[in-house]
CSV table of C-alpha atoms in Angstrom, one decimal:
chain,number,residue,atom,x,y,z
A,254,UNK,CA,-50.6,66.4,-88.2
A,255,UNK,CA,-50.6,62.8,-86.8
A,256,UNK,CA,-46.9,63.3,-85.8
A,257,UNK,CA,-45.0,66.6,-85.9
A,258,UNK,CA,-41.4,66.9,-84.9
A,259,UNK,CA,-39.6,70.2,-85.2
A,260,UNK,CA,-35.8,70.3,-84.5
A,261,UNK,CA,-36.2,67.5,-82.0
A,262,UNK,CA,-33.1,66.2,-80.1
A,263,UNK,CA,-32.8,63.3,-77.7
A,264,UNK,CA,-30.1,62.7,-75.2
A,265,UNK,CA,-29.4,59.6,-73.1
A,266,UNK,CA,-27.1,60.1,-70.2
A,267,UNK,CA,-26.0,63.4,-71.7
A,268,UNK,CA,-25.1,61.7,-74.9
A,269,UNK,CA,-26.9,62.9,-78.1
A,270,UNK,CA,-28.8,60.1,-79.8
A,271,UNK,CA,-31.0,62.1,-82.1
A,272,UNK,CA,-30.2,65.6,-83.5
A,273,UNK,CA,-32.3,68.2,-85.3
A,274,UNK,CA,-35.1,65.8,-86.2
A,275,UNK,CA,-37.8,67.5,-88.3
A,276,UNK,CA,-40.6,65.2,-89.5
A,277,UNK,CA,-44.2,65.8,-90.3
A,278,UNK,CA,-46.7,62.9,-90.9
A,279,UNK,CA,-50.3,63.3,-91.9
A,280,UNK,CA,-51.3,59.9,-90.7
A,281,UNK,CA,-51.7,58.3,-94.1
A,282,UNK,CA,-49.4,55.7,-95.6
A,283,UNK,CA,-46.9,53.4,-94.1
A,284,UNK,CA,-43.3,54.5,-93.4
A,285,UNK,CA,-40.1,52.4,-93.7
A,286,UNK,CA,-37.3,53.5,-91.4
A,287,UNK,CA,-33.8,52.5,-92.4
A,288,UNK,CA,-30.2,53.2,-91.5
A,289,UNK,CA,-27.1,51.6,-90.0
A,290,UNK,CA,-26.8,50.1,-86.5
A,291,UNK,CA,-26.7,52.9,-83.9
A,292,UNK,CA,-28.1,55.5,-86.3
A,293,UNK,CA,-31.1,56.4,-84.1
A,294,UNK,CA,-33.9,54.3,-85.8
A,295,UNK,CA,-35.1,52.6,-82.6
A,296,UNK,CA,-35.0,55.8,-80.6
A,297,UNK,CA,-37.1,57.5,-83.2
A,298,UNK,CA,-39.8,54.8,-82.8
A,299,UNK,CA,-39.6,55.2,-79.0
A,300,UNK,CA,-40.3,58.9,-79.5
A,301,UNK,CA,-43.4,58.1,-81.5
A,302,UNK,CA,-44.5,55.6,-78.9
A,303,UNK,CA,-44.1,58.1,-76.1
A,304,UNK,CA,-41.6,56.0,-74.3
A,305,UNK,CA,-39.0,58.8,-74.2
A,306,UNK,CA,-39.3,62.6,-74.5
A,307,UNK,CA,-37.3,65.2,-76.4
A,308,UNK,CA,-34.5,67.0,-74.7
A,309,UNK,CA,-34.9,69.8,-77.2
A,310,UNK,CA,-37.2,70.9,-80.0
A,311,UNK,CA,-41.0,70.4,-80.3
A,312,UNK,CA,-43.0,67.2,-80.6
A,313,UNK,CA,-46.7,67.1,-81.2
A,314,UNK,CA,-49.0,64.1,-81.6
A,315,UNK,CA,-52.6,63.5,-82.4
A,316,UNK,CA,-53.7,62.2,-79.0
A,317,UNK,CA,-56.9,60.6,-80.4
A,318,UNK,CA,-54.8,58.1,-82.3
A,319,UNK,CA,-53.9,54.8,-80.5
A,320,UNK,CA,-50.2,53.9,-81.0
A,321,UNK,CA,-48.9,50.5,-80.1
A,322,UNK,CA,-45.2,49.4,-80.0
A,323,UNK,CA,-44.4,45.7,-80.5
A,324,UNK,CA,-41.7,44.6,-78.1
A,325,UNK,CA,-38.2,45.0,-79.6
A,326,UNK,CA,-37.1,41.5,-78.6
A,327,UNK,CA,-40.3,40.0,-80.1
A,328,UNK,CA,-41.1,38.0,-77.0
A,329,UNK,CA,-44.2,37.9,-74.8
A,330,UNK,CA,-42.3,39.4,-71.8
A,331,UNK,CA,-44.3,42.6,-71.8
A,332,UNK,CA,-47.6,40.8,-71.9
A,333,UNK,CA,-47.1,37.8,-69.5
A,334,UNK,CA,-44.0,38.8,-67.6
A,335,UNK,CA,-40.5,37.4,-67.8
A,336,UNK,CA,-41.3,34.5,-65.4
A,337,UNK,CA,-42.4,32.3,-68.3
A,338,UNK,CA,-39.3,32.7,-70.3
A,339,UNK,CA,-35.7,32.6,-69.2
A,340,UNK,CA,-32.3,31.5,-70.5
A,341,UNK,CA,-32.3,27.7,-71.2
A,342,UNK,CA,-36.1,27.4,-70.8
A,343,UNK,CA,-36.5,26.0,-74.3
A,344,UNK,CA,-34.3,23.1,-73.4
A,345,UNK,CA,-36.3,21.8,-70.4
A,346,UNK,CA,-39.2,19.5,-71.1
A,347,UNK,CA,-41.2,20.7,-68.1
A,348,UNK,CA,-41.0,24.3,-69.0
A,349,UNK,CA,-42.4,23.6,-72.5
A,350,UNK,CA,-45.7,22.7,-70.6
A,351,UNK,CA,-45.8,25.8,-68.4
A,352,UNK,CA,-47.2,29.2,-69.1
A,353,UNK,CA,-50.4,30.2,-70.9
A,354,UNK,CA,-51.6,29.2,-74.3
A,355,UNK,CA,-51.7,31.7,-77.1
A,356,UNK,CA,-55.5,31.9,-76.9
A,357,UNK,CA,-55.2,32.8,-73.1
A,358,UNK,CA,-52.7,35.5,-73.9
A,359,UNK,CA,-54.9,37.0,-76.6
A,360,UNK,CA,-57.8,37.0,-74.2
A,361,UNK,CA,-55.8,38.4,-71.3
A,362,UNK,CA,-56.6,35.2,-69.3
A,363,UNK,CA,-53.1,34.7,-67.9
A,364,UNK,CA,-52.9,33.1,-64.4
A,365,UNK,CA,-50.6,34.8,-61.9
A,366,UNK,CA,-47.2,33.1,-61.5
A,367,UNK,CA,-47.2,30.3,-58.9
A,368,UNK,CA,-50.9,29.7,-59.0
A,369,UNK,CA,-51.5,26.3,-57.4
A,370,UNK,CA,-55.3,26.1,-57.8
A,371,UNK,CA,-56.4,27.7,-61.0
A,372,UNK,CA,-60.1,27.5,-60.0
A,373,UNK,CA,-59.4,29.8,-57.0
A,374,UNK,CA,-58.3,32.7,-59.3
A,375,UNK,CA,-61.0,35.0,-60.7
A,376,UNK,CA,-59.8,36.1,-64.1
A,377,UNK,CA,-61.1,39.3,-65.9
A,378,UNK,CA,-63.7,38.9,-68.6
A,379,UNK,CA,-62.6,37.9,-72.1
A,380,UNK,CA,-60.9,40.8,-73.8
A,381,UNK,CA,-62.5,40.0,-77.2
A,382,UNK,CA,-65.2,37.8,-78.6
A,383,UNK,CA,-64.0,34.3,-79.5
A,384,UNK,CA,-65.1,35.0,-83.1
A,385,UNK,CA,-62.9,38.2,-83.3
A,386,UNK,CA,-59.9,36.3,-81.9
A,387,UNK,CA,-60.3,33.4,-84.3
A,388,UNK,CA,-60.8,35.7,-87.3
A,389,UNK,CA,-57.8,37.8,-86.4
A,390,UNK,CA,-55.6,34.8,-85.7
A,391,UNK,CA,-56.5,33.3,-89.1
A,392,UNK,CA,-55.6,36.6,-90.7
A,393,UNK,CA,-52.1,36.5,-89.2
A,394,UNK,CA,-51.8,32.7,-89.9
A,395,UNK,CA,-51.7,31.6,-86.3
A,396,UNK,CA,-55.3,30.2,-86.0
A,397,UNK,CA,-53.9,26.7,-85.7
A,398,UNK,CA,-51.7,27.7,-82.8
A,399,UNK,CA,-54.4,29.1,-80.4
A,400,UNK,CA,-54.1,26.1,-78.1
A,401,UNK,CA,-50.3,25.9,-78.1
A,402,UNK,CA,-48.2,27.1,-75.1
A,403,UNK,CA,-46.5,30.4,-76.0
A,404,UNK,CA,-43.1,28.9,-74.8
A,405,UNK,CA,-43.3,26.3,-77.6
A,406,UNK,CA,-43.7,28.8,-80.5
A,407,UNK,CA,-41.0,29.2,-83.0
A,408,UNK,CA,-39.5,32.7,-83.8
A,409,UNK,CA,-41.8,33.2,-86.8
A,410,UNK,CA,-44.9,31.9,-84.9
A,411,UNK,CA,-44.1,34.2,-82.0
A,412,UNK,CA,-43.9,37.3,-84.2
A,413,UNK,CA,-47.1,36.6,-86.0
A,414,UNK,CA,-48.8,35.9,-82.7
A,415,UNK,CA,-47.6,39.2,-81.3
A,416,UNK,CA,-48.9,41.0,-84.3
A,417,UNK,CA,-52.2,39.3,-83.7
A,418,UNK,CA,-52.2,40.4,-80.0
A,419,UNK,CA,-51.6,44.1,-80.9
A,420,UNK,CA,-53.9,44.2,-83.9
A,421,UNK,CA,-56.7,43.0,-81.6
A,422,UNK,CA,-56.2,46.2,-79.5
A,423,UNK,CA,-57.6,48.2,-82.5
A,424,UNK,CA,-54.6,50.5,-82.9
A,425,UNK,CA,-54.3,53.4,-85.4
A,426,UNK,CA,-50.5,53.0,-85.5
A,427,UNK,CA,-48.3,50.0,-85.1
A,428,UNK,CA,-44.5,50.4,-84.6
A,429,UNK,CA,-42.3,47.5,-85.7
A,430,UNK,CA,-38.6,47.4,-85.0
A,431,UNK,CA,-36.8,45.0,-87.3
A,432,UNK,CA,-39.4,42.1,-87.1
A,433,UNK,CA,-37.6,40.0,-89.7
A,434,UNK,CA,-34.5,39.5,-87.7
A,435,UNK,CA,-33.8,35.8,-87.0
A,436,UNK,CA,-36.4,34.5,-89.4
A,437,UNK,CA,-35.8,31.9,-92.1
A,438,UNK,CA,-36.4,32.9,-95.7
A,439,UNK,CA,-40.0,31.5,-95.8
A,440,UNK,CA,-41.0,33.0,-92.5
A,441,UNK,CA,-39.5,36.3,-93.6
A,442,UNK,CA,-41.6,36.3,-96.8
A,443,UNK,CA,-44.7,35.2,-94.9
A,444,UNK,CA,-44.3,38.0,-92.4
A,445,UNK,CA,-43.7,40.5,-95.2
A,446,UNK,CA,-46.9,39.5,-96.8
A,447,UNK,CA,-48.8,39.8,-93.5
A,448,UNK,CA,-47.5,43.3,-92.9
A,449,UNK,CA,-48.4,44.3,-96.5
A,450,UNK,CA,-51.9,43.2,-95.8
A,451,UNK,CA,-52.4,45.1,-92.5
A,452,UNK,CA,-55.0,47.5,-93.9
A,453,UNK,CA,-56.8,50.0,-91.6
A,454,UNK,CA,-53.7,50.7,-89.6
A,455,UNK,CA,-50.6,52.8,-90.2
A,456,UNK,CA,-47.3,51.0,-89.9
A,457,UNK,CA,-43.8,52.4,-89.1
A,458,UNK,CA,-41.3,49.7,-89.9
A,459,UNK,CA,-37.6,49.6,-89.1
A,460,UNK,CA,-36.1,47.2,-91.7
A,461,UNK,CA,-33.4,46.8,-94.4
A,462,UNK,CA,-34.4,48.0,-97.8
A,463,UNK,CA,-34.7,44.4,-99.0
A,464,UNK,CA,-37.4,43.6,-96.4
A,465,UNK,CA,-39.7,46.6,-97.1
A,466,UNK,CA,-43.1,45.4,-98.2
A,467,UNK,CA,-44.4,46.5,-101.6
A,468,UNK,CA,-47.1,48.8,-100.3
A,469,UNK,CA,-44.6,51.0,-98.4
A,470,UNK,CA,-44.0,54.1,-100.4
A,471,UNK,CA,-42.5,56.5,-97.9
A,472,UNK,CA,-39.1,56.1,-96.2
A,473,UNK,CA,-36.7,57.7,-93.7
A,474,UNK,CA,-33.0,57.0,-93.5
A,475,UNK,CA,-31.0,57.8,-90.4
A,476,UNK,CA,-27.3,58.3,-90.0
A,477,UNK,CA,-25.5,59.5,-86.9
A,478,UNK,CA,-28.7,60.4,-85.2
A,479,UNK,CA,-30.0,62.6,-88.0
A,480,UNK,CA,-32.5,62.1,-90.9
A,481,UNK,CA,-30.5,62.1,-94.1
A,482,UNK,CA,-33.3,61.0,-96.4
A,483,UNK,CA,-37.0,61.6,-96.5
A,484,UNK,CA,-38.7,60.5,-99.6
A,485,UNK,CA,-39.9,57.5,-101.7
A,486,UNK,CA,-38.7,54.0,-100.9
A,487,UNK,CA,-37.6,53.5,-104.5
A,488,UNK,CA,-35.2,56.4,-104.2
A,489,UNK,CA,-33.4,54.9,-101.1
A,490,UNK,CA,-29.7,54.4,-101.7
A,491,UNK,CA,-27.5,51.7,-100.2
A,492,UNK,CA,-25.1,52.6,-97.4
A,493,UNK,CA,-21.4,52.7,-98.3
A,494,UNK,CA,-19.6,49.6,-97.2
A,495,UNK,CA,-17.6,49.6,-94.0
A,496,UNK,CA,-13.8,49.6,-94.2
A,497,UNK,CA,-11.7,46.9,-92.6
A,498,UNK,CA,-8.4,48.6,-91.9
A,499,UNK,CA,-5.1,46.8,-90.9
A,500,UNK,CA,-7.0,43.7,-89.9
A,501,UNK,CA,-4.1,41.3,-90.3
A,502,UNK,CA,-1.8,43.5,-88.1
A,503,UNK,CA,-4.5,43.9,-85.4
A,504,UNK,CA,-5.1,40.1,-85.3
A,505,UNK,CA,-1.4,39.4,-85.0
A,506,UNK,CA,-1.1,41.7,-82.0
A,507,UNK,CA,-4.2,40.1,-80.4
A,508,UNK,CA,-2.9,36.6,-80.9
A,509,UNK,CA,0.3,37.5,-79.1
A,510,UNK,CA,-1.8,38.5,-76.1
A,511,UNK,CA,-3.4,35.0,-75.9
A,512,UNK,CA,-0.9,33.2,-73.7
A,513,UNK,CA,-3.0,30.4,-72.1
A,514,UNK,CA,-2.6,27.0,-73.7
A,515,UNK,CA,-5.5,24.5,-73.7
A,516,UNK,CA,-5.2,20.7,-74.2
A,517,UNK,CA,-5.0,19.5,-77.7
A,518,UNK,CA,-7.7,17.4,-79.4
A,519,UNK,CA,-8.4,15.6,-82.7
A,520,UNK,CA,-12.2,15.6,-82.8
A,521,UNK,CA,-14.1,18.7,-81.6
A,522,UNK,CA,-17.5,16.8,-81.4
A,523,UNK,CA,-19.1,13.6,-82.3
A,524,UNK,CA,-22.8,12.9,-82.0
A,525,UNK,CA,-24.1,9.3,-82.2
A,526,UNK,CA,-27.8,8.6,-82.9
A,527,UNK,CA,-28.9,11.7,-80.9
A,528,UNK,CA,-32.5,12.1,-79.9
A,529,UNK,CA,-34.2,14.8,-77.9
A,530,UNK,CA,-37.9,14.6,-76.9
A,531,UNK,CA,-40.1,17.1,-75.1
A,532,UNK,CA,-43.0,14.9,-74.0
A,533,UNK,CA,-44.3,13.2,-77.1
A,534,UNK,CA,-42.7,15.8,-79.4
A,535,UNK,CA,-39.5,14.6,-81.0
A,536,UNK,CA,-37.3,17.7,-81.6
A,537,UNK,CA,-34.1,15.8,-82.8
A,538,UNK,CA,-34.0,12.3,-84.2
A,539,UNK,CA,-31.1,10.1,-85.2
A,540,UNK,CA,-28.5,12.8,-85.5
A,541,UNK,CA,-25.1,11.6,-86.4
A,542,UNK,CA,-22.4,14.2,-86.9
A,543,UNK,CA,-18.6,14.6,-86.5
A,544,UNK,CA,-16.6,17.8,-86.5
A,545,UNK,CA,-12.8,17.4,-86.5
A,546,UNK,CA,-10.3,20.0,-85.3
A,547,UNK,CA,-10.0,23.0,-87.6
A,548,UNK,CA,-13.1,22.2,-89.6
A,549,UNK,CA,-15.6,25.0,-90.3
A,550,UNK,CA,-19.3,24.0,-90.6
A,551,UNK,CA,-22.5,25.9,-91.4
A,552,UNK,CA,-25.7,24.5,-89.9
A,553,UNK,CA,-28.8,25.5,-91.9
A,554,UNK,CA,-32.5,24.9,-91.7
A,555,UNK,CA,-35.8,26.7,-91.3
A,556,UNK,CA,-37.1,28.0,-87.9
A,557,UNK,CA,-38.1,25.0,-85.7
A,558,UNK,CA,-35.8,22.6,-87.5
A,559,UNK,CA,-33.8,21.8,-84.4
A,560,UNK,CA,-30.6,23.9,-84.9
A,561,UNK,CA,-30.6,25.7,-81.6
A,562,UNK,CA,-31.5,22.6,-79.7
A,563,UNK,CA,-28.6,20.8,-81.3
A,564,UNK,CA,-26.3,23.6,-80.3
A,565,UNK,CA,-27.6,23.4,-76.7
A,566,UNK,CA,-26.3,19.8,-76.5
A,567,UNK,CA,-22.8,20.9,-77.5
A,568,UNK,CA,-22.6,23.9,-75.0
A,569,UNK,CA,-23.9,21.8,-72.0
A,570,UNK,CA,-27.0,23.9,-71.7
A,571,UNK,CA,-29.4,21.0,-72.4
A,572,UNK,CA,-30.0,18.4,-69.6
A,573,UNK,CA,-30.8,15.7,-72.2
A,574,UNK,CA,-27.1,15.7,-73.3
A,575,UNK,CA,-26.4,13.3,-70.5
A,576,UNK,CA,-28.7,10.6,-71.9
A,577,UNK,CA,-27.2,10.8,-75.4
A,578,UNK,CA,-23.9,9.6,-76.8
A,579,UNK,CA,-21.9,12.8,-77.2
A,580,UNK,CA,-18.2,13.3,-77.5
A,581,UNK,CA,-16.5,16.7,-77.0
A,582,UNK,CA,-12.8,17.2,-77.4
A,583,UNK,CA,-12.2,13.4,-77.7
A,584,UNK,CA,-14.0,12.6,-74.5
A,585,UNK,CA,-17.5,11.3,-73.9
A,586,UNK,CA,-19.9,13.7,-72.3
A,587,UNK,CA,-20.7,12.8,-68.7
A,588,UNK,CA,-17.5,11.0,-67.8
A,589,UNK,CA,-16.3,13.3,-65.1
A,590,UNK,CA,-15.8,16.7,-66.8
A,591,UNK,CA,-17.7,19.7,-65.5
A,592,UNK,CA,-19.8,22.1,-67.5
A,593,UNK,CA,-17.1,24.7,-66.9
A,594,UNK,CA,-14.5,22.4,-68.4
A,595,UNK,CA,-16.5,22.3,-71.6
A,596,UNK,CA,-17.5,26.0,-71.7
A,597,UNK,CA,-13.9,27.1,-71.2
A,598,UNK,CA,-13.0,25.7,-74.6
A,599,UNK,CA,-16.0,27.0,-76.5
A,600,UNK,CA,-16.9,30.5,-77.5
A,601,UNK,CA,-20.7,30.9,-77.9
A,602,UNK,CA,-23.1,33.5,-79.1
A,603,UNK,CA,-26.9,32.9,-79.4
A,604,UNK,CA,-30.2,34.9,-79.6
A,605,UNK,CA,-31.0,33.6,-76.1
A,606,UNK,CA,-27.8,34.9,-74.7
A,607,UNK,CA,-28.4,38.3,-76.3
A,608,UNK,CA,-32.0,38.4,-75.0
A,609,UNK,CA,-31.2,37.6,-71.4
A,610,UNK,CA,-27.9,39.2,-70.7
A,611,UNK,CA,-28.2,41.9,-68.1
A,612,UNK,CA,-28.6,45.1,-70.2
A,613,UNK,CA,-27.3,47.5,-67.5
A,614,UNK,CA,-23.8,45.9,-67.6
A,615,UNK,CA,-21.0,48.1,-69.0
A,616,UNK,CA,-19.6,46.9,-72.3
A,617,UNK,CA,-16.1,46.1,-71.0
A,618,UNK,CA,-17.7,44.0,-68.2
A,619,UNK,CA,-19.9,42.1,-70.7
A,620,UNK,CA,-16.8,41.3,-72.7
A,621,UNK,CA,-14.8,40.4,-69.6
A,622,UNK,CA,-17.4,38.0,-68.4
A,623,UNK,CA,-16.3,35.8,-71.3
A,624,UNK,CA,-13.1,34.9,-69.5
A,625,UNK,CA,-15.2,33.1,-66.9
A,626,UNK,CA,-18.3,32.1,-68.9
A,627,UNK,CA,-20.6,33.9,-66.5
A,628,UNK,CA,-23.6,36.2,-67.2
A,629,UNK,CA,-21.9,39.1,-65.5
A,630,UNK,CA,-18.4,40.0,-64.3
A,631,UNK,CA,-17.7,39.0,-60.7
A,632,UNK,CA,-13.9,39.0,-60.6
A,633,UNK,CA,-11.2,41.6,-61.1
A,634,UNK,CA,-9.5,41.5,-64.4
A,635,UNK,CA,-5.8,41.6,-64.8
A,636,UNK,CA,-3.9,44.0,-67.1
A,637,UNK,CA,-3.5,41.4,-69.9
A,638,UNK,CA,-7.2,40.7,-69.9
A,639,UNK,CA,-8.1,44.4,-70.0
A,640,UNK,CA,-5.7,44.8,-72.9
A,641,UNK,CA,-7.3,42.0,-74.8
A,642,UNK,CA,-10.8,43.6,-74.3
A,643,UNK,CA,-9.5,46.9,-75.5
A,644,UNK,CA,-7.9,45.3,-78.6
A,645,UNK,CA,-11.0,43.4,-79.6
A,646,UNK,CA,-13.2,46.5,-79.1
A,647,UNK,CA,-10.9,48.4,-81.4
A,648,UNK,CA,-10.9,45.6,-83.9
A,649,UNK,CA,-14.7,45.7,-84.2
A,650,UNK,CA,-14.7,49.5,-84.3
A,651,UNK,CA,-16.5,50.0,-81.0
A,652,UNK,CA,-13.7,51.1,-78.7
A,653,UNK,CA,-15.5,54.3,-78.0
A,654,UNK,CA,-18.4,52.4,-76.4
A,655,UNK,CA,-16.2,50.7,-73.8
A,656,UNK,CA,-17.9,52.4,-70.8
A,657,UNK,CA,-21.4,52.4,-72.2
A,658,UNK,CA,-24.1,50.1,-70.7
A,659,UNK,CA,-25.3,47.4,-73.0
A,660,UNK,CA,-28.8,49.0,-73.1
A,661,UNK,CA,-27.2,52.2,-74.5
A,662,UNK,CA,-26.1,50.4,-77.7
A,663,UNK,CA,-28.0,49.4,-80.7
A,664,UNK,CA,-28.9,45.7,-81.1
A,665,UNK,CA,-26.2,45.3,-83.7
A,666,UNK,CA,-23.6,46.8,-81.5
A,667,UNK,CA,-24.7,44.6,-78.6
A,668,UNK,CA,-24.2,41.6,-80.8
A,669,UNK,CA,-20.7,42.7,-81.6
A,670,UNK,CA,-20.0,43.0,-77.8
A,671,UNK,CA,-21.3,39.4,-77.3
A,672,UNK,CA,-19.0,38.1,-80.0
A,673,UNK,CA,-16.1,39.8,-78.3
A,674,UNK,CA,-17.2,38.1,-75.1
A,675,UNK,CA,-16.9,34.7,-76.9
A,676,UNK,CA,-13.5,35.5,-78.3
A,677,UNK,CA,-11.5,37.0,-75.4
A,678,UNK,CA,-10.7,33.6,-73.8
A,679,UNK,CA,-9.3,32.3,-77.1
A,680,UNK,CA,-11.6,29.3,-77.4
A,681,UNK,CA,-10.7,26.3,-79.5
A,682,UNK,CA,-14.2,26.1,-80.9
A,683,UNK,CA,-16.6,28.9,-81.9
A,684,UNK,CA,-20.4,28.1,-81.9
A,685,UNK,CA,-22.2,31.1,-83.3
A,686,UNK,CA,-26.0,30.7,-83.4
A,687,UNK,CA,-27.4,33.4,-85.8
A,688,UNK,CA,-24.6,35.9,-84.9
A,689,UNK,CA,-25.7,38.4,-87.5
A,690,UNK,CA,-29.2,38.7,-86.1
A,691,UNK,CA,-29.9,42.5,-85.7
A,692,UNK,CA,-27.0,43.6,-87.9
A,693,UNK,CA,-27.7,45.8,-91.0
A,694,UNK,CA,-26.3,44.6,-94.3
A,695,UNK,CA,-23.0,46.5,-94.1
A,696,UNK,CA,-22.4,45.4,-90.5
A,697,UNK,CA,-23.1,41.8,-91.5
A,698,UNK,CA,-20.5,42.0,-94.3
A,699,UNK,CA,-18.0,43.6,-91.9
A,700,UNK,CA,-18.7,40.9,-89.3
A,701,UNK,CA,-18.5,38.1,-91.8
A,702,UNK,CA,-15.1,39.2,-93.2
A,703,UNK,CA,-13.6,39.9,-89.8
A,704,UNK,CA,-14.8,36.6,-88.5
A,705,UNK,CA,-13.3,34.8,-91.5
A,706,UNK,CA,-9.9,36.3,-90.8
A,707,UNK,CA,-10.1,35.5,-87.1
A,708,UNK,CA,-10.9,31.9,-87.8
A,709,UNK,CA,-8.1,31.5,-90.3
A,710,UNK,CA,-5.4,33.4,-88.3
A,711,UNK,CA,-6.3,31.7,-85.0
A,712,UNK,CA,-7.1,28.3,-86.5
A,713,UNK,CA,-10.5,28.0,-84.9
A,714,UNK,CA,-13.0,25.2,-85.3
A,715,UNK,CA,-16.2,26.9,-86.3
A,716,UNK,CA,-19.9,26.0,-86.2
A,717,UNK,CA,-22.0,28.7,-87.7
A,718,UNK,CA,-25.8,28.5,-87.5
A,719,UNK,CA,-27.7,30.7,-89.9
A,720,UNK,CA,-30.7,31.0,-92.3
A,721,UNK,CA,-28.8,32.9,-95.0
A,722,UNK,CA,-26.0,31.8,-97.3
A,723,UNK,CA,-24.7,35.4,-97.7
A,724,UNK,CA,-23.8,35.5,-94.0
A,725,UNK,CA,-21.5,32.4,-94.2
A,726,UNK,CA,-17.8,33.3,-94.0
A,727,UNK,CA,-15.5,32.0,-96.8
A,728,UNK,CA,-13.6,29.7,-94.3
A,729,UNK,CA,-16.7,27.4,-94.1
A,730,UNK,CA,-16.3,24.4,-96.4
A,731,UNK,CA,-18.9,22.0,-94.9
A,732,UNK,CA,-22.7,22.3,-94.4
A,733,UNK,CA,-25.2,20.4,-92.4
A,734,UNK,CA,-28.9,20.8,-93.3
A,735,UNK,CA,-31.6,20.1,-90.7
A,736,UNK,CA,-35.4,19.9,-91.2
A,737,UNK,CA,-37.9,18.8,-88.6
A,738,UNK,CA,-35.2,17.5,-86.3
A,739,UNK,CA,-33.4,15.4,-88.8
A,740,UNK,CA,-30.3,15.7,-91.0
A,741,UNK,CA,-31.5,16.0,-94.6
A,742,UNK,CA,-28.3,16.8,-96.3
A,743,UNK,CA,-24.5,17.1,-95.7
A,744,UNK,CA,-22.2,18.9,-98.1
A,745,UNK,CA,-18.4,18.9,-98.1
A,746,UNK,CA,-17.9,16.1,-95.6
């Protein structure tokens, strides 16, 4: 047997995560691994990768087979170190020029951080022949990116590049944990075709049923830490939808707890001929856009179209906002207000925030940091603030996770906590950049409907960035479409 698990259980901090797992794999054929957020899928992959060990039962593996696990956040951190990527790095022109190229990473030719004289450093021999790198890169559709800095790659480009890196290691098994999360429709389809064509290697893929490639015949479904289905992909059944109970009553109670009053405004934001350049590369060009109080907008466009850069201007995370004509809450940016004056009125969630938030922080502290717009909680909360946190945790059905660390939650549960962090201060504007990234379908529907009621009941101004129409809440009546840094269409304005 390639993998043999008999009544295996796994505990994390004395909490059961996997229970009574029995699974036997002969090493032939690809496996799809499905289930709701927090059901144990990622922990199962960690078992196969040897990252964790059973607390009970018996696990056997064919030690002659090489197993590689692609990083769950689909970044290059594990390969080149976190020094090359950090929160806000994509918004700084200088940092787009730092770090290694993709070819250097694939060949393990990465200079140590802080190297002043590259010629003084003796790098190891090339990991692969140039021909092998070029052929493999072409296979994964990144051959044209070999001379690009890895910090400049889009989400889709990064994921294809990581697959190239790990495929070059000649593995027998590749473990992929939800690689489609955050990709636009075309990038998702491209990656699905690439995975389908990965012959000569066995793949274990965590994904929704809709994203399972055609050549995957075997599937597991997890629920509550147990395998509830082991069979053919075509026989997989959809999960039952989540119930939203007493939503209106809960929101009424929460709204009464919000007592602070912020200044009024007529126009949430106004952008006039916005341009953003990184060296010679123009990321945004001639953007004109106005969002009035109470309006709900969706911002759509493919990976690399400029959506996240546009949002960084609004949240004061991009230094180029000062050289552009931007109005926030009826006031021109850079006329005396502080970054904290702006952030106090905006609730924000993004993939970058999720990636770089300290994962050892307890859930209630993550949520509480939203009162102060910090990447951690450094002040004592009062009784009213703690009550608000408890109420929002109950609203999203994760009150039982209050004392858990962020790293003890599934990625979908973590995303819920970060949304609560954005909501607790009762912001006037919500800017949600791909908030459903990492959520399974049922969690996405639950999130969408709950957000819709929050926006309506609390009269929020909403800017919702996504790739998928199905994620957009019903309150959204206007849409801005971006492509290659330009506005290509506006609907509903």
